[in-house]
Amino acid sequence: MTKMPLSVVFILLFLAVVVPPSTAEIKSLVISDDARPMILFEKFGFTHTGHVTVSISSVSVVSTSSDPNPEASRLGFFLLSEESLLQVLLEIQQNPRFCVLDSHYVTHLFTFRDLSPPPNSRFNQSYPVTSPNEYSLFFANCVPETKVSMAVRTEMYNKDPNGSKDYLPAGSTQLPTLYSFFFLCYVAFLGFWSYTCWTNKQTVHRIHLLMAGLLLIKSLNLICAAEDKHYVKITGTPHGWDILFYIFQFIRVVLLFTVIILIGTGWSFLKPFLQEKEKNVLIIVIPLQVLANIASIVIGETGPFIKDWVTWNQVFLLVDIICCCAIIFPIVWSIRSLRETSKTDGKAARNLSKLTLFRQFYIVVIGYLYFTRIVVFALKTIAAYKYQWVSFAAEEIVSLVFYVIMFHMFRPEEKNEYFAVDDDEEEAAALALRDEEFEL
């Protein structure tokens, strides 16, 4: 047997660890002329009542080697748990010619030897999962120089005590309730923000209306996410709610980055216009967010079985990092501009309060980005599969806290505490501005 490419195997087995559990648990896809030695289809958290059903049809195996009839037992499907992953890696490392289908650490489902005779080569079988765990469904092709084509339909679910099927993984079955709760939180937040703007009409600026729009879109995004997960949970498919979810997610993300940038520039409440460099940040961030959302849709609606799935993940990660860095610049520019202005306009207390406000906002934004990009990812990686919902809850809690702090800092007020100063405060502020405290 020809040596199996170790790089491909290690990448795919690594994906079995970092790939999040699948969300649409009835999937149909077509594999065409694929020569990959291993294909990861999806990942699912099973309870003791778990089942996996795999149905394949229109199977075609084409060999370009000297052997036109490859051994059918060398091609097949299996389940692999994370606990067994290291053992399989060790077996492959010790023997590069080793076929993973021969491993005692995988749960064998079937091989192509079990297919019905051609030309209607097909197979359909449901398997109970007797050992609760998080498993990855793989297809292995241990025959070198062989291309496989087939139509694959997978169905994974756990059974509730009443006998109904739950198509969400064991760690995600709480998500419909979770998203519904946060939807109600944001609806209440929107109502309170609307009341605040109504009672402070004289100090309401365009940015405050944009912030209200952000709350509305965030609420719609959450209720669509809740409905999406609810229908996946009971039927295995989102029934179109995923389309609405992606639409509102796109609007929400673009609007959030836009609001952070505009607040960072002081637009509408400090100045009525944007400078050229601030416009350039928006021109860069918004198209990048379009690209990031396209990548997010491809990642969410397909899976690691497509050949470019890893590339789309890299695109999403790179674009997200660029956008997170870009939104920091307007805040830094505003802090430096206020510091320079304070030296000439004689309004030390007012400038000190603004500097304090923007410096606090800078810290809050950095903390929000750090937690949602790094800490949440760490939680998803280290949390047991039954508690994956905790990382989603943590992300929504931190997002809500961030929204509350940001909206409180830049709320419309008739008498803003930052601007009510006396002579003693003015002198103290002038001394503080001479310090290097506000240098970043």
GROMACS .gro file of C-alpha atoms in nm:
model
  440
    1MET     CA    1   0.000   0.000   0.000
    2THR     CA    2   0.129   0.347  -0.090
    3LYS     CA    3   0.226   0.574   0.197
    4MET     CA    4  -0.066   0.784   0.317
    5PRO     CA    5   0.002   1.163   0.318
    6LEU     CA    6   0.053   1.235   0.687
    7SER     CA    7  -0.016   1.608   0.649
    8VAL     CA    8  -0.366   1.543   0.517
    9VAL     CA    9  -0.446   1.292   0.789
   10PHE     CA   10  -0.316   1.512   1.071
   11ILE     CA   11  -0.508   1.815   0.945
   12LEU     CA   12  -0.833   1.623   0.922
   13LEU     CA   13  -0.789   1.459   1.260
   14PHE     CA   14  -0.706   1.800   1.409
   15LEU     CA   15  -1.030   1.933   1.260
   16ALA     CA   16  -1.213   1.662   1.448
   17VAL     CA   17  -1.111   1.845   1.765
   18VAL     CA   18  -1.159   2.211   1.668
   19VAL     CA   19  -1.465   2.179   1.442
   20PRO     CA   20  -1.778   2.281   1.636
   21PRO     CA   21  -2.066   2.034   1.654
   22SER     CA   22  -2.292   2.043   1.351
   23THR     CA   23  -2.619   2.237   1.371
   24ALA     CA   24  -2.834   2.101   1.086
   25GLU     CA   25  -2.835   1.733   1.168
   26ILE     CA   26  -2.995   1.602   0.849
   27LYS     CA   27  -2.749   1.671   0.572
   28SER     CA   28  -2.735   1.572   0.207
   29LEU     CA   29  -2.427   1.625  -0.003
   30VAL     CA   30  -2.249   1.499  -0.310
   31ILE     CA   31  -1.885   1.390  -0.324
   32SER     CA   32  -1.737   1.400  -0.677
   33ASP     CA   33  -1.407   1.249  -0.790
   34ASP     CA   34  -1.253   1.292  -0.445
   35ALA     CA   35  -0.916   1.130  -0.379
   36ARG     CA   36  -0.869   1.252  -0.020
   37PRO     CA   37  -0.762   0.968   0.213
   38MET     CA   38  -1.000   1.093   0.484
   39ILE     CA   39  -1.312   1.312   0.472
   40LEU     CA   40  -1.461   1.458   0.790
   41PHE     CA   41  -1.837   1.496   0.750
   42GLU     CA   42  -1.961   1.628   1.082
   43LYS     CA   43  -1.930   1.622   1.458
   44PHE     CA   44  -2.208   1.543   1.705
   45GLY     CA   45  -2.251   1.501   2.079
   46PHE     CA   46  -2.444   1.181   2.157
   47THR     CA   47  -2.620   1.070   2.473
   48HIS     CA   48  -2.688   0.705   2.558
   49THR     CA   49  -2.994   0.726   2.327
   50GLY     CA   50  -2.798   0.853   2.027
   51HIS     CA   51  -2.836   0.726   1.671
   52VAL     CA   52  -2.650   0.790   1.346
   53THR     CA   53  -2.794   0.703   1.006
   54VAL     CA   54  -2.577   0.704   0.694
   55SER     CA   55  -2.722   0.656   0.348
   56ILE     CA   56  -2.507   0.654   0.034
   57SER     CA   57  -2.609   0.606  -0.329
   58SER     CA   58  -2.473   0.650  -0.682
   59VAL     CA   59  -2.138   0.519  -0.562
   60SER     CA   60  -1.854   0.520  -0.813
   61VAL     CA   61  -1.491   0.423  -0.749
   62VAL     CA   62  -1.235   0.500  -1.019
   63SER     CA   63  -0.877   0.379  -0.984
   64THR     CA   64  -0.591   0.527  -1.185
   65SER     CA   65  -0.345   0.264  -1.065
   66SER     CA   66  -0.258  -0.068  -1.224
   67ASP     CA   67  -0.532  -0.237  -1.020
   68PRO     CA   68  -0.868  -0.146  -1.179
   69ASN     CA   69  -1.067  -0.320  -0.902
   70PRO     CA   70  -0.967  -0.171  -0.565
   71GLU     CA   71  -1.047  -0.368  -0.252
   72ALA     CA   72  -1.390  -0.255  -0.128
   73SER     CA   73  -1.308  -0.317   0.238
   74ARG     CA   74  -1.045  -0.042   0.220
   75LEU     CA   75  -1.313   0.226   0.175
   76GLY     CA   76  -1.568   0.292   0.447
   77PHE     CA   77  -1.726   0.505   0.719
   78PHE     CA   78  -1.642   0.518   1.089
   79LEU     CA   79  -1.694   0.724   1.406
   80LEU     CA   80  -1.403   0.862   1.605
   81SER     CA   81  -1.417   1.009   1.956
   82GLU     CA   82  -1.174   1.270   2.083
   83GLU     CA   83  -1.047   1.027   2.348
   84SER     CA   84  -0.940   0.785   2.073
   85LEU     CA   85  -0.790   1.055   1.853
   86LEU     CA   86  -0.440   1.044   2.003
   87GLN     CA   87  -0.429   0.666   1.978
   88VAL     CA   88  -0.517   0.678   1.607
   89LEU     CA   89  -0.257   0.949   1.549
   90LEU     CA   90   0.003   0.733   1.721
   91GLU     CA   91  -0.084   0.433   1.502
   92ILE     CA   92  -0.048   0.641   1.185
   93GLN     CA   93   0.279   0.793   1.308
   94GLN     CA   94   0.426   0.450   1.378
   95ASN     CA   95   0.316   0.311   1.043
   96PRO     CA   96   0.244   0.562   0.762
   97ARG     CA   97   0.093   0.278   0.555
   98PHE     CA   98  -0.160   0.205   0.828
   99CYS     CA   99  -0.526   0.219   0.729
  100VAL     CA  100  -0.745   0.382   0.991
  101LEU     CA  101  -1.022   0.132   0.914
  102ASP     CA  102  -0.800  -0.135   1.075
  103SER     CA  103  -0.777   0.057   1.403
  104HIS     CA  104  -0.939  -0.085   1.716
  105TYR     CA  105  -0.995   0.269   1.844
  106VAL     CA  106  -1.258   0.368   1.587
  107THR     CA  107  -1.624   0.268   1.574
  108HIS     CA  108  -1.672   0.093   1.241
  109LEU     CA  109  -1.997   0.154   1.056
  110PHE     CA  110  -1.962  -0.007   0.713
  111THR     CA  111  -1.732  -0.046   0.415
  112PHE     CA  112  -1.801  -0.049   0.042
  113ARG     CA  113  -1.807  -0.428   0.066
  114ASP     CA  114  -2.156  -0.388   0.218
  115LEU     CA  115  -2.294  -0.197  -0.082
  116SER     CA  116  -2.564  -0.343  -0.303
  117PRO     CA  117  -2.440  -0.474  -0.640
  118PRO     CA  118  -2.383  -0.222  -0.922
  119PRO     CA  119  -2.511  -0.037  -1.110
  120ASN     CA  120  -2.734   0.074  -0.818
  121SER     CA  121  -2.461   0.069  -0.556
  122ARG     CA  122  -2.619   0.199  -0.239
  123PHE     CA  123  -2.634   0.145   0.136
  124ASN     CA  124  -2.862   0.269   0.415
  125GLN     CA  125  -2.825   0.177   0.780
  126SER     CA  126  -2.899   0.327   1.123
  127TYR     CA  127  -2.663   0.260   1.414
  128PRO     CA  128  -2.726   0.311   1.787
  129VAL     CA  129  -2.451   0.487   1.981
  130THR     CA  130  -2.410   0.281   2.296
  131SER     CA  131  -2.128   0.486   2.450
  132PRO     CA  132  -2.222   0.853   2.509
  133ASN     CA  133  -1.956   1.087   2.374
  134GLU     CA  134  -1.880   1.341   2.106
  135TYR     CA  135  -1.800   1.164   1.779
  136SER     CA  136  -1.678   1.275   1.439
  137LEU     CA  137  -1.809   1.095   1.130
  138PHE     CA  138  -1.532   1.014   0.881
  139PHE     CA  139  -1.501   0.847   0.544
  140ALA     CA  140  -1.168   0.673   0.484
  141ASN     CA  141  -1.015   0.589   0.146
  142CYS     CA  142  -0.715   0.364   0.203
  143VAL     CA  143  -0.673   0.275  -0.164
  144PRO     CA  144  -0.407   0.494  -0.330
  145GLU     CA  145  -0.475   0.665  -0.662
  146THR     CA  146  -0.850   0.612  -0.623
  147LYS     CA  147  -1.125   0.870  -0.670
  148VAL     CA  148  -1.466   0.829  -0.509
  149SER     CA  149  -1.801   0.977  -0.611
  150MET     CA  150  -2.121   0.932  -0.412
  151ALA     CA  151  -2.433   1.099  -0.277
  152VAL     CA  152  -2.433   1.098   0.103
  153ARG     CA  153  -2.716   1.163   0.348
  154THR     CA  154  -2.643   1.171   0.720
  155GLU     CA  155  -2.884   1.192   1.011
  156MET     CA  156  -2.771   1.226   1.373
  157TYR     CA  157  -2.996   1.262   1.675
  158ASN     CA  158  -3.060   1.173   2.038
  159LYS     CA  159  -3.394   1.045   2.164
  160ASP     CA  160  -3.581   1.229   2.438
  161PRO     CA  161  -3.755   1.034   2.719
  162ASN     CA  162  -4.085   1.068   2.532
  163GLY     CA  163  -3.932   0.901   2.226
  164SER     CA  164  -3.907   1.212   2.006
  165LYS     CA  165  -3.588   1.287   1.816
  166ASP     CA  166  -3.360   1.574   1.922
  167TYR     CA  167  -3.140   1.670   1.629
  168LEU     CA  168  -2.925   1.915   1.827
  169PRO     CA  169  -2.603   1.781   1.984
  170ALA     CA  170  -2.611   1.704   2.354
  171GLY     CA  171  -2.433   2.030   2.437
  172SER     CA  172  -2.652   2.251   2.218
  173THR     CA  173  -3.005   2.138   2.297
  174GLN     CA  174  -3.047   2.435   2.537
  175LEU     CA  175  -2.973   2.694   2.267
  176PRO     CA  176  -3.334   2.771   2.160
  177THR     CA  177  -3.424   2.866   2.519
  178LEU     CA  178  -3.097   3.055   2.563
  179TYR     CA  179  -3.143   3.270   2.253
  180SER     CA  180  -3.510   3.333   2.337
  181PHE     CA  181  -3.410   3.463   2.682
  182PHE     CA  182  -3.154   3.705   2.539
  183PHE     CA  183  -3.405   3.816   2.275
  184LEU     CA  184  -3.636   3.927   2.557
  185CYS     CA  185  -3.342   4.102   2.728
  186TYR     CA  186  -3.264   4.305   2.416
  187VAL     CA  187  -3.631   4.388   2.355
  188ALA     CA  188  -3.647   4.529   2.709
  189PHE     CA  189  -3.318   4.711   2.647
  190LEU     CA  190  -3.456   4.862   2.327
  191GLY     CA  191  -3.768   4.978   2.510
  192PHE     CA  192  -3.559   5.142   2.782
  193TRP     CA  193  -3.329   5.308   2.525
  194SER     CA  194  -3.629   5.441   2.332
  195TYR     CA  195  -3.769   5.586   2.657
  196THR     CA  196  -3.430   5.746   2.736
  197CYS     CA  197  -3.411   5.907   2.393
  198TRP     CA  198  -3.772   6.026   2.419
  199THR     CA  199  -3.717   6.192   2.758
  200ASN     CA  200  -3.394   6.360   2.639
  201LYS     CA  201  -3.501   6.480   2.296
  202GLN     CA  202  -3.283   6.790   2.306
  203THR     CA  203  -2.962   6.589   2.336
  204VAL     CA  204  -3.046   6.302   2.100
  205HIS     CA  205  -2.805   6.279   1.806
  206ARG     CA  206  -2.804   6.065   1.495
  207ILE     CA  207  -2.565   5.819   1.658
  208HIS     CA  208  -2.829   5.747   1.925
  209LEU     CA  209  -3.082   5.653   1.658
  210LEU     CA  210  -2.823   5.430   1.494
  211MET     CA  211  -2.763   5.265   1.832
  212ALA     CA  212  -3.139   5.200   1.863
  213GLY     CA  213  -3.129   5.037   1.519
  214LEU     CA  214  -2.844   4.817   1.639
  215LEU     CA  215  -3.055   4.694   1.933
  216LEU     CA  216  -3.347   4.621   1.701
  217ILE     CA  217  -3.132   4.419   1.459
  218LYS     CA  218  -2.963   4.234   1.746
  219SER     CA  219  -3.308   4.137   1.880
  220LEU     CA  220  -3.421   4.012   1.539
  221ASN     CA  221  -3.095   3.821   1.497
  222LEU     CA  222  -3.150   3.643   1.830
  223ILE     CA  223  -3.512   3.547   1.766
  224CYS     CA  224  -3.413   3.407   1.425
  225ALA     CA  225  -3.131   3.211   1.590
  226ALA     CA  226  -3.379   3.075   1.846
  227GLU     CA  227  -3.626   2.968   1.576
  228ASP     CA  228  -3.345   2.823   1.364
  229LYS     CA  229  -3.223   2.605   1.652
  230HIS     CA  230  -3.579   2.515   1.754
  231TYR     CA  231  -3.669   2.376   1.411
  232VAL     CA  232  -3.334   2.198   1.379
  233LYS     CA  233  -3.396   2.045   1.722
  234ILE     CA  234  -3.736   1.899   1.633
  235THR     CA  235  -3.705   1.836   1.256
  236GLY     CA  236  -3.334   1.832   1.172
  237THR     CA  237  -3.363   2.124   0.926
  238PRO     CA  238  -3.399   2.501   0.989
  239HIS     CA  239  -3.704   2.550   0.759
  240GLY     CA  240  -3.564   2.874   0.614
  241TRP     CA  241  -3.490   3.041   0.946
  242ASP     CA  242  -3.119   3.007   0.875
  243ILE     CA  243  -3.159   3.248   0.581
  244LEU     CA  244  -3.318   3.513   0.802
  245PHE     CA  245  -3.053   3.446   1.067
  246TYR     CA  246  -2.769   3.510   0.823
  247ILE     CA  247  -2.937   3.825   0.687
  248PHE     CA  248  -2.980   3.981   1.031
  249GLN     CA  249  -2.639   3.858   1.143
  250PHE     CA  250  -2.480   4.035   0.848
  251ILE     CA  251  -2.668   4.361   0.920
  252ARG     CA  252  -2.596   4.332   1.293
  253VAL     CA  253  -2.220   4.279   1.257
  254VAL     CA  254  -2.180   4.559   1.001
  255LEU     CA  255  -2.392   4.792   1.215
  256LEU     CA  256  -2.200   4.704   1.534
  257PHE     CA  257  -1.862   4.778   1.376
  258THR     CA  258  -2.002   5.096   1.223
  259VAL     CA  259  -2.141   5.218   1.556
  260ILE     CA  260  -1.811   5.147   1.736
  261ILE     CA  261  -1.618   5.335   1.466
  262LEU     CA  262  -1.858   5.632   1.465
  263ILE     CA  263  -1.858   5.656   1.845
  264GLY     CA  264  -1.479   5.632   1.836
  265THR     CA  265  -1.465   5.927   1.598
  266GLY     CA  266  -1.711   6.132   1.804
  267TRP     CA  267  -1.943   6.161   1.504
  268SER     CA  268  -2.267   6.357   1.560
  269PHE     CA  269  -2.217   6.427   1.931
  270LEU     CA  270  -1.868   6.584   1.914
  271LYS     CA  271  -1.852   6.676   1.547
  272PRO     CA  272  -2.102   6.665   1.258
  273PHE     CA  273  -1.866   6.517   1.000
  274LEU     CA  274  -1.601   6.251   0.947
  275GLN     CA  275  -1.242   6.316   0.853
  276GLU     CA  276  -1.098   6.150   0.544
  277LYS     CA  277  -0.900   5.890   0.738
  278GLU     CA  278  -1.211   5.801   0.940
  279LYS     CA  279  -1.410   5.754   0.621
  280ASN     CA  280  -1.133   5.529   0.493
  281VAL     CA  281  -1.169   5.304   0.799
  282LEU     CA  282  -1.540   5.259   0.721
  283ILE     CA  283  -1.463   5.200   0.353
  284ILE     CA  284  -1.221   4.923   0.457
  285VAL     CA  285  -1.423   4.762   0.737
  286ILE     CA  286  -1.765   4.737   0.570
  287PRO     CA  287  -1.649   4.544   0.257
  288LEU     CA  288  -1.434   4.323   0.479
  289GLN     CA  289  -1.737   4.245   0.692
  290VAL     CA  290  -1.925   4.150   0.375
  291LEU     CA  291  -1.644   3.904   0.297
  292ALA     CA  292  -1.639   3.777   0.657
  293ASN     CA  293  -2.012   3.709   0.649
  294ILE     CA  294  -1.984   3.525   0.317
  295ALA     CA  295  -1.714   3.309   0.477
  296SER     CA  296  -1.936   3.257   0.783
  297ILE     CA  297  -2.224   3.137   0.565
  298VAL     CA  298  -1.999   2.896   0.373
  299ILE     CA  299  -1.860   2.759   0.702
  300GLY     CA  300  -2.201   2.726   0.863
  301GLU     CA  301  -2.398   2.587   0.570
  302THR     CA  302  -2.143   2.340   0.435
  303GLY     CA  303  -1.890   2.164   0.654
  304PRO     CA  304  -1.538   2.022   0.662
  305PHE     CA  305  -1.628   1.776   0.385
  306ILE     CA  306  -1.580   2.047   0.118
  307LYS     CA  307  -1.223   2.085  -0.003
  308ASP     CA  308  -1.196   2.461   0.061
  309TRP     CA  309  -1.354   2.458   0.408
  310VAL     CA  310  -1.023   2.518   0.586
  311THR     CA  311  -0.947   2.807   0.349
  312TRP     CA  312  -1.281   2.973   0.427
  313ASN     CA  313  -1.204   2.942   0.799
  314GLN     CA  314  -0.869   3.110   0.745
  315VAL     CA  315  -1.034   3.389   0.543
  316PHE     CA  316  -1.291   3.449   0.818
  317LEU     CA  317  -1.024   3.455   1.091
  318LEU     CA  318  -0.795   3.692   0.898
  319VAL     CA  319  -1.074   3.934   0.805
  320ASP     CA  320  -1.210   3.936   1.160
  321ILE     CA  321  -0.866   4.020   1.302
  322ILE     CA  322  -0.820   4.305   1.051
  323CYS     CA  323  -1.163   4.451   1.137
  324CYS     CA  324  -1.101   4.424   1.511
  325CYS     CA  325  -0.774   4.612   1.472
  326ALA     CA  326  -0.926   4.873   1.238
  327ILE     CA  327  -1.203   4.981   1.478
  328ILE     CA  328  -0.946   5.068   1.745
  329PHE     CA  329  -0.778   5.339   1.534
  330PRO     CA  330  -1.064   5.598   1.545
  331ILE     CA  331  -1.074   5.576   1.925
  332VAL     CA  332  -0.699   5.632   1.949
  333TRP     CA  333  -0.722   5.922   1.703
  334SER     CA  334  -0.998   6.085   1.909
  335ILE     CA  335  -0.795   6.054   2.230
  336ARG     CA  336  -0.490   6.213   2.066
  337SER     CA  337  -0.700   6.486   1.906
  338LEU     CA  338  -0.864   6.576   2.237
  339ARG     CA  339  -0.527   6.585   2.408
  340GLU     CA  340  -0.390   6.824   2.146
  341THR     CA  341  -0.703   7.041   2.161
  342SER     CA  342  -0.682   7.066   2.540
  343LYS     CA  343  -0.354   7.254   2.510
  344THR     CA  344  -0.510   7.544   2.321
  345ASP     CA  345  -0.884   7.585   2.389
  346GLY     CA  346  -0.869   7.649   2.766
  347LYS     CA  347  -1.142   7.398   2.850
  348ALA     CA  348  -0.937   7.158   3.057
  349ALA     CA  349  -1.219   7.001   3.259
  350ARG     CA  350  -1.436   6.935   2.956
  351ASN     CA  351  -1.146   6.785   2.764
  352LEU     CA  352  -1.039   6.577   3.062
  353SER     CA  353  -1.388   6.431   3.091
  354LYS     CA  354  -1.391   6.350   2.720
  355LEU     CA  355  -1.047   6.193   2.743
  356THR     CA  356  -1.162   5.984   3.038
  357LEU     CA  357  -1.472   5.877   2.848
  358PHE     CA  358  -1.284   5.773   2.533
  359ARG     CA  359  -1.008   5.602   2.727
  360GLN     CA  360  -1.269   5.398   2.915
  361PHE     CA  361  -1.440   5.316   2.586
  362TYR     CA  362  -1.106   5.207   2.441
  363ILE     CA  363  -1.056   4.964   2.733
  364VAL     CA  364  -1.414   4.834   2.706
  365VAL     CA  365  -1.381   4.764   2.332
  366ILE     CA  366  -1.047   4.587   2.380
  367GLY     CA  367  -1.197   4.375   2.659
  368TYR     CA  368  -1.502   4.287   2.447
  369LEU     CA  369  -1.294   4.185   2.147
  370TYR     CA  370  -1.053   3.985   2.362
  371PHE     CA  371  -1.328   3.792   2.539
  372THR     CA  372  -1.546   3.717   2.235
  373ARG     CA  373  -1.252   3.618   2.013
  374ILE     CA  374  -1.016   3.440   2.253
  375VAL     CA  375  -1.188   3.347   2.579
  376VAL     CA  376  -1.503   3.217   2.408
  377PHE     CA  377  -1.292   3.008   2.169
  378ALA     CA  378  -1.101   2.867   2.467
  379LEU     CA  379  -1.430   2.779   2.640
  380LYS     CA  380  -1.555   2.600   2.328
  381THR     CA  381  -1.229   2.406   2.309
  382ILE     CA  382  -1.193   2.298   2.671
  383ALA     CA  383  -1.559   2.259   2.776
  384ALA     CA  384  -1.700   1.906   2.783
  385TYR     CA  385  -1.926   1.834   2.488
  386LYS     CA  386  -2.234   1.829   2.713
  387TYR     CA  387  -2.162   2.188   2.820
  388GLN     CA  388  -2.093   2.354   2.487
  389TRP     CA  389  -2.393   2.579   2.551
  390VAL     CA  390  -2.192   2.749   2.828
  391SER     CA  391  -1.961   2.913   2.572
  392PHE     CA  392  -2.262   3.048   2.380
  393ALA     CA  393  -2.413   3.177   2.703
  394ALA     CA  394  -2.083   3.344   2.801
  395GLU     CA  395  -2.059   3.512   2.460
  396GLU     CA  396  -2.413   3.650   2.483
  397ILE     CA  397  -2.366   3.766   2.843
  398VAL     CA  398  -2.045   3.952   2.757
  399SER     CA  399  -2.208   4.103   2.447
  400LEU     CA  400  -2.503   4.226   2.654
  401VAL     CA  401  -2.270   4.373   2.918
  402PHE     CA  402  -2.070   4.545   2.642
  403TYR     CA  403  -2.387   4.692   2.489
  404VAL     CA  404  -2.508   4.815   2.830
  405ILE     CA  405  -2.174   4.982   2.911
  406MET     CA  406  -2.137   5.139   2.567
  407PHE     CA  407  -2.493   5.270   2.562
  408HIS     CA  408  -2.462   5.403   2.918
  409MET     CA  409  -2.137   5.586   2.841
  410PHE     CA  410  -2.280   5.763   2.537
  411ARG     CA  411  -2.644   5.801   2.643
  412PRO     CA  412  -2.829   6.128   2.571
  413GLU     CA  413  -2.854   6.346   2.881
  414GLU     CA  414  -2.985   6.695   2.949
  415LYS     CA  415  -2.715   6.759   3.210
  416ASN     CA  416  -2.422   6.537   3.148
  417GLU     CA  417  -2.203   6.493   3.455
  418TYR     CA  418  -1.894   6.527   3.241
  419PHE     CA  419  -1.976   6.885   3.151
  420ALA     CA  420  -2.088   7.024   3.491
  421VAL     CA  421  -1.764   7.170   3.636
  422ASP     CA  422  -1.650   7.450   3.862
  423ASP     CA  423  -1.326   7.651   3.881
  424ASP     CA  424  -1.151   7.412   4.119
  425GLU     CA  425  -1.227   7.118   3.892
  426GLU     CA  426  -1.100   7.319   3.598
  427GLU     CA  427  -0.763   7.375   3.767
  428ALA     CA  428  -0.739   7.011   3.872
  429ALA     CA  429  -0.818   6.901   3.519
  430ALA     CA  430  -0.550   7.128   3.375
  431LEU     CA  431  -0.292   6.965   3.602
  432ALA     CA  432  -0.413   6.617   3.508
  433LEU     CA  433  -0.382   6.690   3.139
  434ARG     CA  434  -0.015   6.770   3.181
  435ASP     CA  435   0.039   6.417   3.300
  436GLU     CA  436   0.109   6.135   3.054
  437GLU     CA  437  -0.181   5.929   3.185
  438PHE     CA  438  -0.375   5.941   2.862
  439GLU     CA  439  -0.094   5.841   2.631
  440LEU     CA  440  -0.161   5.504   2.471
   0.00000   0.00000   0.00000
